């Protein structure tokens, strides 16, 4: 069984109907902690053969708004004056749950919230390897779930639609654009999940 995951049901219209044969839909919660806790509970009862997280994201590029990304590269932000033990992943890639031509590859830089400052967002990206996709997007759940899947050898892809430009107006743009993004994500998922 494969899983289609979303942070919240409102991100994809009629989420239950999208769970076509061979797929199960789960709302895992908003943010890295809530989503990872719920995802762990679900993994305790079943190991999926693949996971797609569908959701919204921000970008520093205004032209990216309402564009779809298919992500297999993930990173956590570099924090000034903090050093992580070398065995903790700062950036990593996953074995893809799906492939699709025409969708923009991107690297997800996961932050705790919605970034309101593009310079701060970009400063957090300084440890992303040079061979990762240079289009950077922000999502609050993808890297945590991707790392959980990587550690359990579960293929993982993040199917994301850009809803906002990273900056002071990010939340207002997200509120305006997430319904349209949900429609695009539902169509894209239906195409990816088709036999």
mmCIF file of N, CA, C and O in Angstrom, residues 73 105-107 128-136:
data_model
loop_
_atom_site.group_PDB
_atom_site.id
_atom_site.type_symbol
_atom_site.label_atom_id
_atom_site.label_comp_id
_atom_site.label_asym_id
_atom_site.label_seq_id
_atom_site.Cartn_x
_atom_site.Cartn_y
_atom_site.Cartn_z
ATOM 1 N N UNK A 73 15.142 16.148 -2.763
ATOM 2 C CA UNK A 73 16.292 16.704 -2.050
ATOM 3 C C UNK A 73 15.777 17.593 -0.931
ATOM 4 O O UNK A 73 14.888 18.427 -1.156
ATOM 5 N N UNK A 105 12.128 20.386 -10.523
ATOM 6 C CA UNK A 105 12.861 19.838 -9.380
ATOM 7 C C UNK A 105 13.245 20.976 -8.439
ATOM 8 O O UNK A 105 13.523 22.094 -8.871
ATOM 9 N N UNK A 106 13.236 20.694 -7.158
ATOM 10 C CA UNK A 106 13.589 21.714 -6.174
ATOM 11 C C UNK A 106 14.159 21.033 -4.944
ATOM 12 O O UNK A 106 13.950 19.840 -4.713
ATOM 13 N N UNK A 107 14.869 21.808 -4.156
ATOM 14 C CA UNK A 107 15.343 21.369 -2.845
ATOM 15 C C UNK A 107 14.458 22.020 -1.797
ATOM 16 O O UNK A 107 14.253 23.231 -1.829
ATOM 17 N N UNK A 128 23.588 23.514 1.951
ATOM 18 C CA UNK A 128 22.999 22.638 0.928
ATOM 19 C C UNK A 128 24.070 22.318 -0.115
ATOM 20 O O UNK A 128 24.720 23.228 -0.640
ATOM 21 N N UNK A 129 24.289 21.036 -0.418
ATOM 22 C CA UNK A 129 25.335 20.669 -1.383
ATOM 23 C C UNK A 129 25.119 21.298 -2.761
ATOM 24 O O UNK A 129 23.984 21.521 -3.197
ATOM 25 N N UNK A 130 26.217 21.559 -3.439
ATOM 26 C CA UNK A 130 26.177 22.219 -4.748
ATOM 27 C C UNK A 130 25.459 21.391 -5.801
ATOM 28 O O UNK A 130 24.927 21.940 -6.764
ATOM 29 N N UNK A 131 25.413 20.059 -5.641
ATOM 30 C CA UNK A 131 24.773 19.225 -6.663
ATOM 31 C C UNK A 131 23.264 19.053 -6.426
ATOM 32 O O UNK A 131 22.597 18.364 -7.189
ATOM 33 N N UNK A 132 22.710 19.659 -5.394
ATOM 34 C CA UNK A 132 21.260 19.631 -5.174
ATOM 35 C C UNK A 132 20.599 20.650 -6.106
ATOM 36 O O UNK A 132 21.237 21.633 -6.501
ATOM 37 N N UNK A 133 19.323 20.444 -6.466
ATOM 38 C CA UNK A 133 18.641 21.443 -7.304
ATOM 39 C C UNK A 133 18.734 22.832 -6.668
ATOM 40 O O UNK A 133 18.564 22.982 -5.454
ATOM 41 N N UNK A 134 19.003 23.843 -7.486
ATOM 42 C CA UNK A 134 19.219 25.197 -6.978
ATOM 43 C C UNK A 134 17.913 25.952 -6.740
ATOM 44 O O UNK A 134 17.915 26.998 -6.108
ATOM 45 N N UNK A 135 16.804 25.461 -7.263
ATOM 46 C CA UNK A 135 15.510 26.049 -6.909
ATOM 47 C C UNK A 135 15.234 25.631 -5.472
ATOM 48 O O UNK A 135 15.143 24.444 -5.169
ATOM 49 N N UNK A 136 15.127 26.593 -4.572
ATOM 50 C CA UNK A 136 14.884 26.318 -3.161
ATOM 51 C C UNK A 136 13.450 26.686 -2.812
ATOM 52 O O UNK A 136 12.986 27.770 -3.164
#
